Coordinates of C-alpha atoms and ligand atoms in Angstrom, one line a residue:
M1 CA -86.1 167.6 -140.3
E2 CA -85.8 168.3 -136.6
L3 CA -84.8 171.4 -134.7
C4 CA -82.8 170.1 -131.7
E5 CA -81.7 173.3 -130.1
L6 CA -82.6 176.9 -130.3
R7 CA -80.8 179.9 -128.8
L8 CA -82.1 183.4 -129.0
T9 CA -80.4 186.6 -128.0
N10 CA -82.0 190.0 -128.0
L11 CA -84.9 189.1 -130.1
R12 CA -87.8 191.4 -129.1
N13 CA -88.4 190.8 -125.3
V14 CA -86.1 187.7 -125.2
V15 CA -82.8 188.7 -123.7
G16 CA -81.4 185.2 -123.9
A17 CA -83.2 181.8 -124.2
E18 CA -81.9 178.3 -124.6
I19 CA -84.5 175.8 -125.7
S20 CA -83.8 172.1 -126.3
L21 CA -86.4 170.5 -128.5
G22 CA -87.3 166.9 -129.2
P23 CA -89.3 165.3 -132.0
G24 CA -93.1 165.4 -131.8
L25 CA -94.9 168.3 -130.3
S26 CA -93.5 171.2 -128.4
E27 CA -96.0 173.5 -126.8
F28 CA -95.2 177.1 -125.6
V29 CA -97.7 178.6 -123.2
G30 CA -97.8 182.0 -121.6
A31 CA -99.7 185.3 -121.2
N32 CA -100.2 187.9 -123.9
G33 CA -96.9 189.6 -124.7
A34 CA -94.8 186.9 -123.0
G35 CA -92.7 186.2 -126.1
K36 CA -94.3 183.1 -127.6
T37 CA -94.7 184.4 -131.2
S38 CA -91.2 185.7 -131.0
I39 CA -89.9 182.2 -130.6
L40 CA -91.7 181.0 -133.7
E41 CA -90.6 184.2 -135.5
A42 CA -87.0 183.1 -134.9
V43 CA -87.6 179.6 -136.2
Y44 CA -89.3 181.0 -139.3
M45 CA -86.5 183.4 -140.0
L46 CA -84.0 180.6 -140.2
S47 CA -86.0 179.3 -143.2
H48 CA -87.4 182.4 -144.8
G49 CA -84.9 185.1 -143.9
R50 CA -87.6 187.4 -142.7
S51 CA -90.4 187.5 -140.1
F52 CA -93.9 186.4 -140.9
R53 CA -95.1 189.6 -139.2
A54 CA -95.0 192.5 -141.7
V55 CA -92.6 194.6 -139.7
K56 CA -89.5 196.5 -140.2
R57 CA -86.7 194.1 -139.6
E58 CA -85.0 196.3 -137.0
S59 CA -88.1 196.1 -134.8
L60 CA -87.0 192.5 -134.1
I61 CA -83.9 193.7 -132.2
R62 CA -84.5 194.2 -128.5
F63 CA -84.9 197.9 -127.7
G64 CA -81.6 199.5 -126.8
E65 CA -79.5 196.7 -128.4
Q66 CA -77.5 196.7 -131.6
S67 CA -78.0 193.2 -132.8
L68 CA -80.0 190.0 -132.5
E69 CA -78.8 186.4 -132.8
V70 CA -80.6 183.2 -133.5
F71 CA -78.6 180.0 -133.2
A72 CA -80.0 176.5 -134.0
V73 CA -78.9 172.9 -134.2
I74 CA -80.9 171.1 -136.9
A75 CA -80.9 167.4 -137.8
A76 CA -81.7 166.8 -141.4
D77 CA -80.8 164.1 -143.9
G78 CA -79.1 162.2 -141.0
L79 CA -76.7 165.1 -140.3
Q80 CA -76.6 167.7 -137.6
R81 CA -75.8 171.2 -138.6
R82 CA -75.2 174.4 -136.6
L83 CA -76.9 177.5 -138.0
G84 CA -76.3 181.0 -136.9
L85 CA -78.2 184.1 -138.0
S86 CA -77.6 187.5 -136.7
R87 CA -78.7 191.0 -137.6
R88 CA -76.7 194.1 -136.9
R89 CA -77.1 197.6 -138.4
G90 CA -79.3 196.5 -141.2
D91 CA -77.4 193.5 -142.4
W92 CA -77.8 189.8 -141.9
A93 CA -74.8 187.6 -141.2
A94 CA -75.1 183.8 -141.5
R95 CA -72.9 181.0 -140.2
L96 CA -73.1 177.4 -141.0
D97 CA -71.2 174.9 -138.7
G98 CA -69.2 177.8 -137.3
A99 CA -68.1 179.3 -140.7
E100 CA -69.4 182.5 -142.1
V101 CA -71.4 181.9 -145.4
G102 CA -71.4 184.4 -148.2
S103 CA -75.1 184.4 -148.9
L104 CA -78.1 184.1 -146.6
A105 CA -79.6 181.6 -149.1
E106 CA -77.0 179.0 -148.2
L107 CA -78.3 179.1 -144.6
L108 CA -82.0 179.2 -145.5
R109 CA -81.6 176.2 -147.8
Q110 CA -80.8 174.1 -144.7
V111 CA -84.1 174.6 -142.9
A112 CA -87.7 174.2 -143.9
V113 CA -90.3 175.7 -141.8
V114 CA -94.0 176.3 -142.5
C115 CA -95.9 178.5 -140.1
F116 CA -99.6 179.1 -139.6
E117 CA -100.2 182.3 -137.6
P118 CA -102.8 185.0 -137.0
G119 CA -101.9 186.7 -140.3
S120 CA -102.0 183.6 -142.4
H121 CA -105.4 184.4 -144.0
A122 CA -103.4 186.9 -146.2
L123 CA -102.4 183.8 -148.2
I124 CA -106.0 183.5 -149.3
S125 CA -107.3 187.1 -149.2
G126 CA -104.1 189.2 -149.2
A127 CA -102.0 190.6 -152.1
A128 CA -100.8 188.3 -154.8
E129 CA -97.2 188.7 -153.6
E130 CA -98.1 186.5 -150.5
R131 CA -99.1 183.7 -152.8
R132 CA -96.1 184.1 -155.1
H133 CA -93.9 183.9 -151.9
F134 CA -95.6 180.7 -150.9
V135 CA -94.8 179.0 -154.2
D136 CA -91.4 180.5 -154.6
W137 CA -90.3 179.3 -151.1
A138 CA -90.9 175.8 -152.2
L139 CA -89.2 176.3 -155.6
F140 CA -86.2 177.7 -153.7
H141 CA -85.9 174.3 -151.8
V142 CA -86.4 172.0 -154.8
E143 CA -85.2 173.7 -157.9
Q144 CA -81.4 174.0 -157.9
T145 CA -81.3 176.9 -160.3
Y146 CA -84.3 178.8 -158.9
V147 CA -82.3 181.4 -157.1
D148 CA -80.2 182.3 -160.2
V149 CA -83.1 182.3 -162.6
A150 CA -85.3 184.5 -160.3
R151 CA -82.4 186.9 -159.8
R152 CA -81.8 187.2 -163.5
Y153 CA -85.5 187.9 -164.1
R154 CA -85.6 190.6 -161.3
R155 CA -82.6 192.3 -162.8
A156 CA -83.9 192.3 -166.3
L157 CA -87.3 193.6 -165.0
S158 CA -85.7 196.5 -163.1
Q159 CA -83.6 197.4 -166.2
R160 CA -86.7 197.4 -168.4
N161 CA -88.7 199.4 -165.9
A162 CA -85.8 201.9 -165.7
L163 CA -85.8 202.3 -169.5
L164 CA -89.6 202.8 -169.5
R165 CA -89.2 205.6 -166.9
Q166 CA -86.5 207.2 -169.0
G167 CA -88.5 206.9 -172.3
G168 CA -85.8 204.6 -173.7
R169 CA -85.5 203.4 -177.3
D170 CA -87.4 200.5 -178.7
E171 CA -84.2 198.7 -179.7
D172 CA -83.0 198.8 -176.0
L173 CA -86.4 197.5 -174.8
D174 CA -86.2 194.7 -177.3
V175 CA -83.0 193.4 -175.6
W176 CA -84.7 193.3 -172.2
D177 CA -87.8 191.7 -173.6
I178 CA -85.8 188.8 -174.9
E179 CA -83.9 188.5 -171.6
L180 CA -87.1 188.5 -169.6
E181 CA -88.6 185.8 -171.8
K182 CA -85.6 183.5 -171.3
T183 CA -86.2 183.3 -167.5
A184 CA -89.9 183.8 -167.5
S185 CA -90.8 180.5 -169.1
A186 CA -88.8 178.6 -166.5
L187 CA -90.3 180.6 -163.6
G188 CA -93.9 180.4 -165.0
G189 CA -93.4 176.6 -165.7
W190 CA -92.0 175.8 -162.3
R191 CA -94.8 177.6 -160.5
G192 CA -97.5 176.0 -162.6
D193 CA -96.0 172.5 -162.1
Y194 CA -95.7 173.1 -158.4
L195 CA -99.3 173.9 -158.0
V196 CA -100.3 170.8 -160.1
L197 CA -98.3 168.7 -157.6
L198 CA -99.8 170.5 -154.6
A199 CA -103.4 170.1 -155.7
P200 CA -103.9 166.5 -154.6
Y201 CA -102.5 167.2 -151.1
V202 CA -104.7 170.3 -150.9
A203 CA -107.7 168.1 -151.7
E204 CA -106.7 165.4 -149.3
I205 CA -106.1 167.8 -146.3
A206 CA -109.2 169.9 -147.1
A207 CA -111.3 166.7 -147.0
T208 CA -110.0 166.1 -143.5
L209 CA -110.0 169.7 -142.1
V210 CA -112.8 171.4 -144.0
P211 CA -115.1 168.8 -145.5
E212 CA -118.0 171.3 -145.2
L213 CA -116.4 173.4 -147.9
G214 CA -116.5 170.7 -150.5
A215 CA -113.9 169.9 -153.1
P216 CA -111.1 172.6 -153.5
L217 CA -109.9 174.0 -156.8
L218 CA -106.5 175.6 -157.4
R219 CA -106.2 178.0 -160.3
Y220 CA -103.0 179.5 -161.5
S221 CA -102.4 182.5 -163.7
R222 CA -98.8 182.8 -164.7
G223 CA -98.9 186.6 -165.3
W224 CA -99.2 186.8 -169.1
A225 CA -101.4 185.3 -171.8
T226 CA -101.2 181.5 -171.8
D227 CA -100.9 181.3 -175.6
L228 CA -98.1 183.8 -176.1
P229 CA -94.4 183.8 -175.4
L230 CA -93.6 186.6 -172.9
S231 CA -91.7 188.7 -175.5
D232 CA -94.9 188.8 -177.7
A233 CA -97.0 189.7 -174.7
L234 CA -94.5 192.4 -173.8
A235 CA -94.5 193.8 -177.4
E236 CA -98.3 194.0 -177.4
R237 CA -98.2 195.9 -174.1
R238 CA -95.3 198.2 -174.9
S239 CA -97.2 201.4 -175.5
R240 CA -99.3 200.9 -172.4
D241 CA -96.2 200.0 -170.4
R242 CA -94.5 203.2 -171.7
E243 CA -97.5 205.3 -170.4
R244 CA -97.5 203.6 -167.0
M245 CA -93.7 203.5 -166.8
H246 CA -93.6 199.9 -165.6
T247 CA -94.0 196.4 -167.0
G248 CA -97.5 195.1 -166.7
V249 CA -97.1 191.5 -167.7
G250 CA -94.7 188.7 -166.6
P251 CA -94.1 186.3 -163.8
H252 CA -94.0 189.2 -161.4
R253 CA -97.8 189.5 -162.0
A254 CA -98.5 185.7 -161.4
D255 CA -101.1 184.7 -158.9
W256 CA -103.1 181.6 -157.9
R257 CA -106.3 181.2 -156.0
L258 CA -108.0 178.5 -154.0
S259 CA -111.8 178.1 -154.1
F260 CA -114.1 175.4 -152.9
E261 CA -117.3 173.9 -154.2
A262 CA -119.2 175.6 -151.4
A263 CA -117.3 178.9 -151.8
P264 CA -116.6 179.4 -155.5
E265 CA -115.1 182.9 -154.9
R266 CA -112.7 184.1 -152.3
E267 CA -115.3 186.6 -151.1
H268 CA -117.6 183.6 -150.1
L269 CA -115.2 182.6 -147.3
S270 CA -115.6 183.9 -143.8
R271 CA -112.4 185.2 -142.1
G272 CA -112.2 181.9 -140.1
Q273 CA -112.7 179.9 -143.3
E274 CA -109.9 181.9 -145.0
K275 CA -107.7 180.9 -142.1
L276 CA -108.6 177.3 -142.5
A277 CA -108.0 177.5 -146.2
A278 CA -104.6 179.0 -145.6
L279 CA -103.9 176.2 -143.1
V280 CA -104.9 173.6 -145.7
C281 CA -102.4 175.2 -148.1
L282 CA -99.6 175.3 -145.6
L283 CA -100.0 171.7 -144.5
A284 CA -100.3 170.6 -148.1
Q285 CA -97.0 172.4 -148.7
A286 CA -95.4 170.5 -145.8
R287 CA -96.8 167.2 -147.1
L288 CA -95.5 167.9 -150.6
F289 CA -92.1 168.9 -149.2
R290 CA -92.0 165.5 -147.5
E291 CA -92.7 163.9 -150.8
Q292 CA -90.1 165.8 -152.7
R293 CA -87.3 165.9 -150.1
G294 CA -88.0 162.8 -148.0
E295 CA -88.5 164.6 -144.7
W296 CA -91.0 166.9 -143.1
P297 CA -90.4 170.6 -142.6
V298 CA -90.9 171.9 -139.0
I299 CA -94.5 172.9 -138.6
C300 CA -95.2 176.0 -136.5
L301 CA -98.7 176.9 -135.3
D302 CA -99.0 180.2 -133.6
D303 CA -101.8 181.0 -131.2
L304 CA -103.7 178.0 -132.5
A305 CA -106.6 178.0 -130.0
S306 CA -107.6 181.5 -130.8
E307 CA -107.5 180.9 -134.5
L308 CA -109.6 177.7 -134.8
D309 CA -112.8 176.5 -133.2
K310 CA -112.9 173.3 -131.2
G311 CA -114.1 171.0 -134.1
H312 CA -111.3 172.2 -136.4
Q313 CA -108.7 171.9 -133.7
E314 CA -109.7 168.3 -133.2
A315 CA -109.5 167.6 -136.9
L316 CA -106.1 169.2 -137.0
A317 CA -104.9 167.2 -134.0
L318 CA -105.9 164.0 -135.8
W319 CA -104.0 165.0 -138.9
L320 CA -100.9 165.9 -136.9
D321 CA -101.1 162.6 -135.1
S322 CA -100.9 160.8 -138.5
V323 CA -97.7 162.5 -139.6
D324 CA -94.1 162.4 -138.4
A325 CA -93.4 166.1 -138.4
Q326 CA -91.9 168.1 -135.6
V327 CA -94.6 170.6 -134.5
L328 CA -94.2 173.8 -132.4
I329 CA -97.5 175.3 -131.1
T330 CA -98.1 178.4 -129.0
G331 CA -101.1 179.5 -126.9
T332 CA -102.2 181.4 -123.9
V333 CA -103.6 178.2 -122.4
A334 CA -102.5 174.6 -122.5
L335 CA -103.6 172.6 -125.5
P336 CA -106.5 170.1 -125.1
T337 CA -105.6 166.4 -124.8
E338 CA -106.4 165.6 -128.4
F339 CA -103.0 167.2 -129.2
T340 CA -100.9 166.2 -126.3
H341 CA -101.5 162.5 -126.0
C342 CA -99.2 162.1 -129.0
R343 CA -95.8 160.4 -129.0
N344 CA -93.6 163.1 -127.6
H345 CA -94.9 166.2 -125.9
A346 CA -92.9 168.9 -124.3
L347 CA -94.4 171.8 -122.5
F348 CA -92.6 175.2 -122.1
H349 CA -93.8 178.2 -120.1
V350 CA -92.9 181.6 -121.5
E351 CA -92.9 184.6 -119.2
Q352 CA -91.5 188.0 -120.0
G353 CA -89.1 186.6 -122.6
R354 CA -87.9 183.7 -120.4
V355 CA -88.6 180.1 -121.4
T356 CA -88.8 177.3 -118.9
R357 CA -89.5 173.7 -119.6
L358 CA -92.3 172.3 -117.4
L359 CA -92.8 168.9 -118.9
Ligands
ATP1 N1 -87.9 195.3 -130.3 C1 -88.5 194.9 -129.1 N2 -87.7 195.0 -127.9 C2 -88.3 194.6 -126.7 N3 -89.5 194.1 -126.6 C3 -90.2 194.0 -127.7 C4 -89.8 194.4 -129.0 N4 -90.7 194.2 -130.0 C5 -91.8 193.6 -129.3 N5 -91.5 193.5 -128.0 C6 -92.3 193.0 -126.9 O1 -92.0 191.6 -126.9 C7 -93.1 190.9 -126.3 C8 -93.3 189.6 -127.0 O2 -94.2 189.7 -128.1 P1 -94.8 188.4 -128.7 O3 -95.6 188.8 -129.8 O4 -93.7 187.3 -128.9 O5 -95.7 187.9 -127.5 P2 -96.7 186.7 -127.5 O6 -96.3 185.8 -126.3 O7 -96.8 186.0 -128.7 O8 -98.1 187.4 -127.1 P3 -99.6 187.2 -127.6 O9 -100.2 186.1 -126.7 O10 -100.2 188.5 -127.3 O11 -99.6 186.8 -129.0 C9 -94.2 191.8 -126.3 O12 -94.5 192.2 -124.9 C10 -93.8 193.1 -127.0 O13 -94.3 194.2 -126.5
MG2 MG1 -98.3 185.9 -130.1

């Protein structure tokens, strides 16, 4: 998958930027506050429908403007597609090849982007929600019915929670318990299967990037007891759920964790090691996507030099050299030659929201 063109309008400090991208490595260099991360944010939004920075969506729109627009041409599966995403007064609008599409999901399905950025350690040490997002993004791309099943589950869960808050009758709760079970087994199963498929790639990439941590281990907990159907687990919890007025078990409580031989608990990892562990997961996700879909997602690496030490940068450069993915990297200084000797290298300078190609 390759991003061929990117046009940004009124995104943070970028008034208007037109960027032509080639395969291989595109590097964006500029001072602090120049707009480098904003470019990657735009690319990420095309695939995830949100920014990777935990911000209010409106703060993405340039001060004083009413809307922002991201336009991209993407080559995937031998086809070129034109994608447009805009935000105005709290709503997203999406266009595919010039025609408005009814749901954002239709657009997001066209683009796969994985992004490593200064907040990525949250994948290891942050809330479980981050880790569920990570897996669910992949399921969204490979499981045809994921969107419907996940929506059905969310609806049933909010109905059950509403009933718990109102002190609803047992017969009514029974109905939602059955509905939740129908979708929970699919969600729980997909997530578990995905992590099983991911594990060998995590091991392979960890051996390259963080051999000092030893063998990795991925553990999944699906959100309710492994030996019970969800409806039984819900029945067991019902009185506690009534007291707390929300549903305490189910796929919405799922989590997974990554540990290493040399760091059996998450707390044993330094902040830098958490970042490396997150990078391992993201690259493994990209590698598995390649396996499942036959092409690489776009790999974005924000502020790489300030996140990784020299040795780990070199190991990453070697790994990137061995794969055929399009890579976008930002930094305040130019990348070392380990990265840039690769097949195609384009260098862009970013200054006060303006992007100029230097090389
Ligand atoms: N809604 C907005 N409207 C206008 N400017 C904004 C808005 N939100 C953020 N900015 C500004 O946009 C600029 C771009 O920020 P960005 O995070 O992309 O910079 P960066 O090049 O990644 O910097 P750093 O090297 O510090 O990470 C910053 O100067 C920021 O103050
Ligand atoms: Mg930045």
